[in-house]
Short mmCIF file of C-alpha atoms in Angstrom, two decimals:
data_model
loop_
_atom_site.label_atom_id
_atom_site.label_comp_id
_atom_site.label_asym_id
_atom_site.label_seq_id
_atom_site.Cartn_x
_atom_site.Cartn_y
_atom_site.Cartn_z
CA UNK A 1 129.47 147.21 135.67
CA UNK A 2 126.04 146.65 137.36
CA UNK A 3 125.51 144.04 134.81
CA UNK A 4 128.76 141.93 135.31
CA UNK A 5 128.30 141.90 139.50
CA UNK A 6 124.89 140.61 138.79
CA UNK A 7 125.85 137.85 136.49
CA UNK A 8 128.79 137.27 138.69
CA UNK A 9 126.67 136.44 141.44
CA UNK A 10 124.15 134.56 139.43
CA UNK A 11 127.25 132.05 138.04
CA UNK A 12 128.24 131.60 142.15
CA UNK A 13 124.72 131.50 142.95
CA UNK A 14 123.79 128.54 140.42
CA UNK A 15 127.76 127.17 141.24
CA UNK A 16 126.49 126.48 145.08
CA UNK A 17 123.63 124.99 144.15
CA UNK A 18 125.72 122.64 141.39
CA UNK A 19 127.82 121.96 144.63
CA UNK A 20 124.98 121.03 147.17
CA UNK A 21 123.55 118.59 144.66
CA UNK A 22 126.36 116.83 143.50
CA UNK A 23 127.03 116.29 147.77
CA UNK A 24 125.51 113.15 150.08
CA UNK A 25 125.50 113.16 153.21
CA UNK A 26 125.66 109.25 154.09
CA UNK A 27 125.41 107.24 157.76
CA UNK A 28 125.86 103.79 158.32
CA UNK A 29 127.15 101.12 160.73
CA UNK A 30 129.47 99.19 158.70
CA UNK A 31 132.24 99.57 157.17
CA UNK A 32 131.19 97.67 154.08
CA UNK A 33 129.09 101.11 152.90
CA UNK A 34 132.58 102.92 153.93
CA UNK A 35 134.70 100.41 151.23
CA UNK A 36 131.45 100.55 148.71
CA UNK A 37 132.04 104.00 148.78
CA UNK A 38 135.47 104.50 148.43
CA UNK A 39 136.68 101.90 146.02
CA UNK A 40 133.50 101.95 143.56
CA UNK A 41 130.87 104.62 143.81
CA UNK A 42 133.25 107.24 143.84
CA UNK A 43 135.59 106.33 141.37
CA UNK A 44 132.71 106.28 138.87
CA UNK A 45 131.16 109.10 140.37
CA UNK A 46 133.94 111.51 140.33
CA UNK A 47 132.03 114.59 140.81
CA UNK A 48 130.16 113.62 143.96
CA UNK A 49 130.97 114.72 147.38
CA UNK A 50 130.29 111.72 149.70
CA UNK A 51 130.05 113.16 153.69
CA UNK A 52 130.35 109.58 155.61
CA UNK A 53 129.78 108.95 159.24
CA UNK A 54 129.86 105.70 161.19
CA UNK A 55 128.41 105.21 163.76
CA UNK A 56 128.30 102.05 165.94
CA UNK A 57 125.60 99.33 165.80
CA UNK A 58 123.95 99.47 169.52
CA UNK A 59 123.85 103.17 168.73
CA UNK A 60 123.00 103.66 165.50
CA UNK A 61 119.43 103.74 165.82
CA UNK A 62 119.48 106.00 168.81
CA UNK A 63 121.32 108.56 166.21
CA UNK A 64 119.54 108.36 163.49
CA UNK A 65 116.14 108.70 165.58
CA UNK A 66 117.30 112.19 166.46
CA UNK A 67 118.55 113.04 163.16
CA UNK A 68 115.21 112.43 161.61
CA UNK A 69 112.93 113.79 163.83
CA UNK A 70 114.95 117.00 164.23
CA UNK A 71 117.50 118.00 161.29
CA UNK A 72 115.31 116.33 158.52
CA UNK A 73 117.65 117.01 155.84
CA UNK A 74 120.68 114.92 157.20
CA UNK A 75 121.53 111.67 156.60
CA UNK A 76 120.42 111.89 153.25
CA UNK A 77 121.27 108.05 152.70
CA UNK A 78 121.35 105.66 155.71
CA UNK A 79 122.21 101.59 155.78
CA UNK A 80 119.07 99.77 158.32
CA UNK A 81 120.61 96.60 160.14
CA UNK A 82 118.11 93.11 159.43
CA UNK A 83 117.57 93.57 162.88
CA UNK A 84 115.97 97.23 162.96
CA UNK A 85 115.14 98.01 159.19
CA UNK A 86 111.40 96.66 159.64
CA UNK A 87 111.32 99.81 162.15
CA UNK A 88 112.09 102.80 160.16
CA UNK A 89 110.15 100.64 156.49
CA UNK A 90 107.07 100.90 158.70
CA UNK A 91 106.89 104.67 158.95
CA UNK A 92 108.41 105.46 155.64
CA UNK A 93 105.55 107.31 154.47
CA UNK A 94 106.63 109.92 157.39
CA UNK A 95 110.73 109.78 156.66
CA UNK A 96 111.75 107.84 153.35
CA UNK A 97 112.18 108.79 150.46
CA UNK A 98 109.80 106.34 148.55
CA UNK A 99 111.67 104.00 146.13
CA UNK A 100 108.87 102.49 144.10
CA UNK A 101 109.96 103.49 141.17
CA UNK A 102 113.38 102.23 141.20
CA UNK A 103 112.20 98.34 142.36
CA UNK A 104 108.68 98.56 139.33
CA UNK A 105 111.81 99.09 136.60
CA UNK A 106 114.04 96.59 137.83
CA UNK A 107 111.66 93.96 140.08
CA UNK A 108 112.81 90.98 137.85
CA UNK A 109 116.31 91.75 138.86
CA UNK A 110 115.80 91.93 142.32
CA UNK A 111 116.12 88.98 144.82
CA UNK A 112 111.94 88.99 145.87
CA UNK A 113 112.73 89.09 149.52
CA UNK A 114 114.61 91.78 149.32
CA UNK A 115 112.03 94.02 147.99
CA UNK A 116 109.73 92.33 150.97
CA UNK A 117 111.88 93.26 153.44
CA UNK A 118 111.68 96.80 152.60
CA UNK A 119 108.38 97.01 151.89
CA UNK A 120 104.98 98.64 153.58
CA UNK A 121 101.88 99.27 152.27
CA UNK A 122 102.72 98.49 148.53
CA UNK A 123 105.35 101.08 148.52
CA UNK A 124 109.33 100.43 148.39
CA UNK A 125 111.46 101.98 150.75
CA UNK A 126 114.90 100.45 151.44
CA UNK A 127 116.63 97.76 149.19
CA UNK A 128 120.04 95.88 149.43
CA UNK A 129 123.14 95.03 147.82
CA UNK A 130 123.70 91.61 149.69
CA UNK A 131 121.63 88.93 149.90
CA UNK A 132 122.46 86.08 153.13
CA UNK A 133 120.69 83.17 152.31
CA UNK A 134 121.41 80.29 154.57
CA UNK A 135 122.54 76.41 154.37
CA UNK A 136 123.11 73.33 156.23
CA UNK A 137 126.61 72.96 156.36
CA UNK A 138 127.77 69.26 157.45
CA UNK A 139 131.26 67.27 157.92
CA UNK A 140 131.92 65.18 154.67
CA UNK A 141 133.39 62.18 156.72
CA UNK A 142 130.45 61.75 159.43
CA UNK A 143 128.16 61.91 156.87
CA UNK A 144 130.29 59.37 155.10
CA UNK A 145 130.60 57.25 158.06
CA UNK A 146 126.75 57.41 159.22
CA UNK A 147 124.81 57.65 155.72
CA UNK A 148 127.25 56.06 153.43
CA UNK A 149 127.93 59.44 151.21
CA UNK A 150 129.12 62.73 151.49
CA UNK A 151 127.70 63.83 148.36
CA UNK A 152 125.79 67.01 148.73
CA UNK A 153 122.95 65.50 146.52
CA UNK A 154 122.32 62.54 148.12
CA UNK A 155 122.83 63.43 151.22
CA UNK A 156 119.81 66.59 151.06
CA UNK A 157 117.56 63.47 150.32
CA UNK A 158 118.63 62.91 154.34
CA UNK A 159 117.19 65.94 155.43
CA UNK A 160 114.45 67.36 152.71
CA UNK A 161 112.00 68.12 155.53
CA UNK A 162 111.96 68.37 159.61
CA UNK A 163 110.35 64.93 159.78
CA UNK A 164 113.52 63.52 157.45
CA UNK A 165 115.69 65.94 159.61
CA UNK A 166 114.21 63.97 162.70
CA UNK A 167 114.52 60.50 161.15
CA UNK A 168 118.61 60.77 160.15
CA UNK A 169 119.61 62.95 163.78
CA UNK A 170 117.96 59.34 165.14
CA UNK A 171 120.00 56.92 163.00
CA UNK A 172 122.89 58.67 163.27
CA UNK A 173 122.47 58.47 167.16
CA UNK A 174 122.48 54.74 167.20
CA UNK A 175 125.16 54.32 164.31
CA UNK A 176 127.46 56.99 166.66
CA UNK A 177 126.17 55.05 169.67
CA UNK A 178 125.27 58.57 170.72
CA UNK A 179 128.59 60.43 170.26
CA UNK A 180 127.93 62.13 166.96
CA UNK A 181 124.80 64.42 167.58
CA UNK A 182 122.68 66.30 164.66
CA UNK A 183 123.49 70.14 165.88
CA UNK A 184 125.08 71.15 168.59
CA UNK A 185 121.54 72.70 170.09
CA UNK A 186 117.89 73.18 169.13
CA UNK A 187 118.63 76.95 168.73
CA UNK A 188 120.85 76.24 165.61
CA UNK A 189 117.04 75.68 163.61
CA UNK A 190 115.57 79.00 164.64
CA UNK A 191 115.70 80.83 161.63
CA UNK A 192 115.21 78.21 159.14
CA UNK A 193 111.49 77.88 161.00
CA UNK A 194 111.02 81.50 161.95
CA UNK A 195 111.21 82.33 158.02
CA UNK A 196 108.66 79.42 157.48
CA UNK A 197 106.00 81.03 159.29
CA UNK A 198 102.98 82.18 156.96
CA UNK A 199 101.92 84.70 159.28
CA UNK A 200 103.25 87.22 161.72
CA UNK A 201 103.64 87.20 165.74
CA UNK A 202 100.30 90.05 165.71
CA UNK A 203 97.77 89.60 163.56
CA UNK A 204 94.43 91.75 163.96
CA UNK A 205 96.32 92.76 167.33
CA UNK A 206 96.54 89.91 169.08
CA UNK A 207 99.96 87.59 169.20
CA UNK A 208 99.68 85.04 167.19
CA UNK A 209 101.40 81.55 167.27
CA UNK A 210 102.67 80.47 163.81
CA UNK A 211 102.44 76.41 163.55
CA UNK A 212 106.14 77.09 162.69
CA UNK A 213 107.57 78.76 166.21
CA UNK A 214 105.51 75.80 167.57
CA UNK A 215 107.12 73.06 165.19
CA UNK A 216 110.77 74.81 166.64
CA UNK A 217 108.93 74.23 169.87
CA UNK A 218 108.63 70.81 169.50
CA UNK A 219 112.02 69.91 167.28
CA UNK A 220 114.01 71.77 170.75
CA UNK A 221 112.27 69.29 172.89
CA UNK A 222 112.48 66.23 171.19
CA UNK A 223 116.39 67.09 170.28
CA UNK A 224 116.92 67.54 174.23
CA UNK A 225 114.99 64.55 175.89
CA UNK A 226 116.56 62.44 172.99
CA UNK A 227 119.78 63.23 173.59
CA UNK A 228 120.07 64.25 169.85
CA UNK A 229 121.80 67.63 170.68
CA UNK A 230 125.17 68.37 172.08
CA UNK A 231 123.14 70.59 174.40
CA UNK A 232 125.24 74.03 173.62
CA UNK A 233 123.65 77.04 172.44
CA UNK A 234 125.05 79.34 169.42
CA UNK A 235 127.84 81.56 170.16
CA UNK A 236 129.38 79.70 173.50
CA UNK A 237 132.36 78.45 173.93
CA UNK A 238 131.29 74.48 173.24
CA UNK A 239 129.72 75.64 170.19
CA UNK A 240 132.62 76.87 168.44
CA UNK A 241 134.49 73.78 169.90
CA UNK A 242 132.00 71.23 167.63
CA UNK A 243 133.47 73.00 164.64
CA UNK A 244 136.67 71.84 165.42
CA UNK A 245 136.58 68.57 166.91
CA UNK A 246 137.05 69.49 170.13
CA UNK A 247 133.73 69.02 172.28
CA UNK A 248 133.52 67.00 174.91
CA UNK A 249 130.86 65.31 177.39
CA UNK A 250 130.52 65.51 181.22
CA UNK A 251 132.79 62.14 181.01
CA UNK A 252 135.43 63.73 179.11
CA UNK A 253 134.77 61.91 175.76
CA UNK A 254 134.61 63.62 173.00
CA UNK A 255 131.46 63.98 170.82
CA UNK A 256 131.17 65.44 167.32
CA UNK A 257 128.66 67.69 165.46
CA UNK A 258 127.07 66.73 162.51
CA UNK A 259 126.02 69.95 160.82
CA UNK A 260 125.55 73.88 161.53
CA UNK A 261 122.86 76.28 160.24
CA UNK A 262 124.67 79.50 158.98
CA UNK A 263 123.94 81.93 156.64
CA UNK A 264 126.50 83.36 153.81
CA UNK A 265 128.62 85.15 156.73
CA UNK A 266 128.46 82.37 158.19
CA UNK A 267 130.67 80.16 156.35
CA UNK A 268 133.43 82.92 156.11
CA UNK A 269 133.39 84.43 159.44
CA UNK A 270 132.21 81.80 161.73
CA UNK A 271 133.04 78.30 160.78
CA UNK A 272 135.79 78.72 158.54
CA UNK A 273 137.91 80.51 161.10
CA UNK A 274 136.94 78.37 164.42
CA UNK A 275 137.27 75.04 161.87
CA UNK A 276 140.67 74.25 163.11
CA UNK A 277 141.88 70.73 161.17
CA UNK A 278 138.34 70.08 159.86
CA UNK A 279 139.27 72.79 156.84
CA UNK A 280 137.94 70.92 153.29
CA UNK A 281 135.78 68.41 155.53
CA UNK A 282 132.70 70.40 154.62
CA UNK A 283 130.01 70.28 152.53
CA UNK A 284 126.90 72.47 152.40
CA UNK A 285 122.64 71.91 151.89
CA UNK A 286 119.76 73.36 152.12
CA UNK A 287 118.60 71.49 154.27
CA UNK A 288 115.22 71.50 155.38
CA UNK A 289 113.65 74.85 154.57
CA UNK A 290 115.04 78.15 152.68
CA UNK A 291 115.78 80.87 154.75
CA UNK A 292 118.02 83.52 155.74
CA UNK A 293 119.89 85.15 158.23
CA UNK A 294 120.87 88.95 158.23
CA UNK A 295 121.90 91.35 156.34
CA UNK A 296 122.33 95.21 155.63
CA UNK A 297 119.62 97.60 153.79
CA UNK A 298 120.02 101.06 152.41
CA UNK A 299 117.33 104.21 152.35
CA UNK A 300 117.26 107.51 151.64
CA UNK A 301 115.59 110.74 153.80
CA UNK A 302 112.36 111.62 152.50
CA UNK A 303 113.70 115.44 152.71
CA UNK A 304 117.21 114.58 151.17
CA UNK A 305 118.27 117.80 149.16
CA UNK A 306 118.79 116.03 145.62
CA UNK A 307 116.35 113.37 145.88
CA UNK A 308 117.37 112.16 142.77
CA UNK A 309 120.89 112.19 143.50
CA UNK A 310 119.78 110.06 146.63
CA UNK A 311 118.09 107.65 144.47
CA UNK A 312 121.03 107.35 141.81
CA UNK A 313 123.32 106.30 144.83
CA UNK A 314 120.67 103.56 145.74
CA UNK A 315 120.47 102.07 142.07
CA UNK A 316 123.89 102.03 141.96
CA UNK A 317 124.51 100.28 145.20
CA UNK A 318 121.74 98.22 145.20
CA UNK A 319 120.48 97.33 141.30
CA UNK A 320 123.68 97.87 138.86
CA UNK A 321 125.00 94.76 137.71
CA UNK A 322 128.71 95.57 136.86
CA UNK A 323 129.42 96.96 140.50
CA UNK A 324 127.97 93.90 142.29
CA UNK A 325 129.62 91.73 139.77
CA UNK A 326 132.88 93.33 140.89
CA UNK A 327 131.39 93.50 144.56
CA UNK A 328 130.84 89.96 144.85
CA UNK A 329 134.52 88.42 142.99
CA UNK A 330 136.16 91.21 145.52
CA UNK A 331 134.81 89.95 148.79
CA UNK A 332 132.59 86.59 148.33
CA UNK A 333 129.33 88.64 149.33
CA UNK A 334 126.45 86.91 147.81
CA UNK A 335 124.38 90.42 145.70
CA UNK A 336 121.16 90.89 145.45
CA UNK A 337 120.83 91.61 141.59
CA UNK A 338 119.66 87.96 139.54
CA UNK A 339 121.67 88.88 136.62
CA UNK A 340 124.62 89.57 138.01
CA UNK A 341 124.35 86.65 140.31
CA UNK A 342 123.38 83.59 137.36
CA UNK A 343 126.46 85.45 135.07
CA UNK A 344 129.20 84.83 138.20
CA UNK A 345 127.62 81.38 140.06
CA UNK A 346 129.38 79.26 138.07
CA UNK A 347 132.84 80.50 138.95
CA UNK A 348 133.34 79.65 142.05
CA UNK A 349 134.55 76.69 144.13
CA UNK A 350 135.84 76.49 147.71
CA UNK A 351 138.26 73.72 148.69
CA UNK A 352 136.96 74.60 153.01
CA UNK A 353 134.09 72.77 151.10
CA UNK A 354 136.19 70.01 149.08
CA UNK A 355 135.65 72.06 146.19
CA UNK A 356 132.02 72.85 146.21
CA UNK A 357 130.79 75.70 144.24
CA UNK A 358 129.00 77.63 147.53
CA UNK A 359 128.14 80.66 145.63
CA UNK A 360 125.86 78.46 143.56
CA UNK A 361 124.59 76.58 146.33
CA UNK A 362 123.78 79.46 147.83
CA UNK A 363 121.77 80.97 144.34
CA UNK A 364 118.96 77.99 144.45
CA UNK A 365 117.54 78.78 147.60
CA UNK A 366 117.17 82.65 147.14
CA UNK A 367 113.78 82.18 144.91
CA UNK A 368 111.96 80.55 147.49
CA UNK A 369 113.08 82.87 150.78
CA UNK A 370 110.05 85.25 151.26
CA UNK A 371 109.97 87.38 154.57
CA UNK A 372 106.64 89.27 154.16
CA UNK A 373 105.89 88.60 157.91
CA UNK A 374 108.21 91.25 159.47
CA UNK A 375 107.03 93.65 162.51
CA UNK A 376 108.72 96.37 163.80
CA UNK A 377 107.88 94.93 167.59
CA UNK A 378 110.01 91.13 166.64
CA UNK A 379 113.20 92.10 168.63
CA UNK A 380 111.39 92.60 171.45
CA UNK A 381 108.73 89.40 170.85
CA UNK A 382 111.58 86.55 169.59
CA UNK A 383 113.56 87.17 173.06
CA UNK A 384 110.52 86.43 174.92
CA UNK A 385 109.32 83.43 173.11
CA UNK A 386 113.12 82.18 173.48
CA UNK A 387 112.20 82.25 177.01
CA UNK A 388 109.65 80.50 176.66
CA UNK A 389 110.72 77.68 174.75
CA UNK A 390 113.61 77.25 176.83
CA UNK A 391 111.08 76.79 179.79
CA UNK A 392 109.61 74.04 177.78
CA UNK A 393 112.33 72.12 176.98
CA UNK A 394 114.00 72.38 180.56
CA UNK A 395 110.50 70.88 181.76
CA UNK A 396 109.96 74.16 184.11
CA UNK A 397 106.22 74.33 182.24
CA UNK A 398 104.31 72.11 179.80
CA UNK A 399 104.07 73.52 176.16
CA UNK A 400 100.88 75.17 176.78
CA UNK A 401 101.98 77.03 180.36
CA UNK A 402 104.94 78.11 178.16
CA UNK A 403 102.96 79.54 175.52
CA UNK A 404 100.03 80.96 177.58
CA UNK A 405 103.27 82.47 179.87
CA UNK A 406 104.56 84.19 176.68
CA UNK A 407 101.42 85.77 175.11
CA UNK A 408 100.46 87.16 178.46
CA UNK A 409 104.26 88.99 178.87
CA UNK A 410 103.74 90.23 175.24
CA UNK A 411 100.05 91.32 175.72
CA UNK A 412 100.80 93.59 178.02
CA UNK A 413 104.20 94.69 177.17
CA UNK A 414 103.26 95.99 173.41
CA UNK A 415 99.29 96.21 174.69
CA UNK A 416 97.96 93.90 172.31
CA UNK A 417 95.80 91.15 173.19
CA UNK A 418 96.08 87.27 173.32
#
């Protein structure tokens, strides 16, 4: 009898561990990782108990903050938002679960900046199932009008580099007799030239001015005092009128946009839906540099209680080709895995964009993004030097008051020097 209690509670004993290791506990701010979950990982991971929390975005970080400084087993898996993954990357020697591993056996599948991103020290600690490269998306029938084609090849000869870019916002000017301007604002270039930079805003600690924040210096100026620019700033109301034909000057007359900088999300939840009876009058570039915009990573706790369940989760998400093949034919989402992405590019075409094939549009540029300049201190820099350039351009202070304004405020706001 003794016997038979003690292997009965050695067979519950080894069935609660069996349960707590087949179990995640899993936080995120989207409900992409929600979806993920329910309609792929689980069904091929039958035996896994997923414990899912959302949590809002301006919160988020707040949350998880607490969670890993004082109940270091839970989350065991967490997404990172573009905008605050650099944060938590930086100190994943103290609360990731290090992923090195996973990226050395599958770094040829894996879209470089990506890896970057998530990266510190040498060591991997976050990776992502999207990728959000970005384009120059442009009407077919202004470009038709002003550079005689609205072919997407010839007309990237237009705009191959900033001093190009420059040349055909100028020509199209006089051929428009100034009612068809290049972007609607100067701000609309900001992250094609912030992921130019070859450096990062502190270096050695002192801010640092890449030649690239100052060339977007210079490109918002001359766009303003040349009346190139439609003179409305992402996300306000004129803005999302340009994409529809229905801007208008201080005289009442209207004025059209030539072209947007968006990323992949872009396209599907910005212009598309504000593009009114311009739908199938687009076309997309590169433009004149690669970049991106966005984007969601995933990392596990350094203490999660089945590290290598954690780490299965994260492959499966983030490397396996047959879910992101599904992944991306299900919702459009442009995937971070190379194989899956060159076996599906070829399948797509969108009739927004006259039939262009974006998804392999999108594919050529993602080889030559690289974001190896990330701090965890950007948020609070890029507002600043937004200020600062805006000074500039308004004429309020020459281009070296603005600058010498802006590395003071940061100097002694992050104690750094300048």
């Amino acid at each position: 009898m003794k016997k038979l209690i003690i292997l009965f509670f050695s067979i519950m004993f080894c069935a609660n561990i069996f349960a707590q290791n087949e179990s995640l506990s899993v936080w995120s701010f989207t409900d992409e990782l929600k979806t993920i979950i329910n309609n792929y990982y689980k069904p091929s991971h039958p035996n896994v108990r997923i414990d899912y929390s959302l949590t809002p975005t301006d919160k988020f970080p707040d949350k998880l903050d607490d969670a890993l400084l004082f109940s270091p087993n839970d989350p065991e898996i967490f997404a990172l938002e573009n905008a605050f993954v650099t944060k938590y990357v930086e100190h994943g020697e103290d609360f990731l679960l290090d992923l090195t591993d996973i990226y050395n056996e599958n770094k040829d599948k894996i879209v470089p900046y990506i890896a970057e991103i998530g990266s510190h020290n040498g060591k991997v600690y976050a990776l992502s199932w999207q990728t959000t490269p970005g384009a120059m998306f442009y009407r077919r029938s202004l470009a038709k009008k002003f550079l005689g084609t609205d072919d997407p090849v010839e007309v990237q000869k237009y705009f191959n580099n900033w001093e190009s870019f420059l040349k055909t916002a100028r020509e199209i000017k006089n051929k428009s007799f100034g009612r068809c301007k290049i972007v609607s604002s100067g701000v609309d270039l900001y992250n094609p030239l912030l992921c130019s930079r070859t450096q990062p805003w502190i270096v050695n600690g002192k801010i640092t001015i890449d030649p690239a924040m100052e060339k977007y210096m210079d490109l918002c100026k001359i766009l303003n005092d040349e009346d190139l620019d439609a003179k409305y700033t992402q996300w306000t109301e004129g803005w999302f009128a340009g994409m529809k034909d229905e801007l208008k000057n201080e005289d009442g007359k209207s004025i059209r946009v030539f072209c947007y900088f968006m990323p992949t999300w872009g396209l599907y939840y910005t212009i598309k839906p504000n593009a009114g009876d311009t739908d199938g009058d687009w076309a997309m570039i590169q433009g004149p540099a690669p970049y991106y915009w966005g984007g969601t990573w995933i990392a596990a706790n350094k203490n999660a209680r089945n590290p290598a369940l954690a780490k299965d989760f994260i492959k499966y998400v983030c490397i396996n080709a047959d879910f992101q093949k599904k992944w991306a034919k299900d919702t459009r989402d442009m995937v971070s895995n190379l194989d899956a992405i060159n076996k599906i590019k070829d399948t797509y075409s969108d009739s927004f964009l006259g039939g262009q094939n974006y998804y392999a549009e999108f594919a050529k540029s993602l080889r030559n993004i690289h974001d190896k300049n990330r701090q965890s201190t950007d948020q609070m820099i890029e507002g600043d030097f937004g200020e600062a350039v805006w000074s500039y351009v308004n004429g309020r202070l020459t281009k070296g008051q603005a600058l010498m304004e802006f590395k003071k405020f940061v100097a002694k706001k992050l104690n750094v020097s300048y």
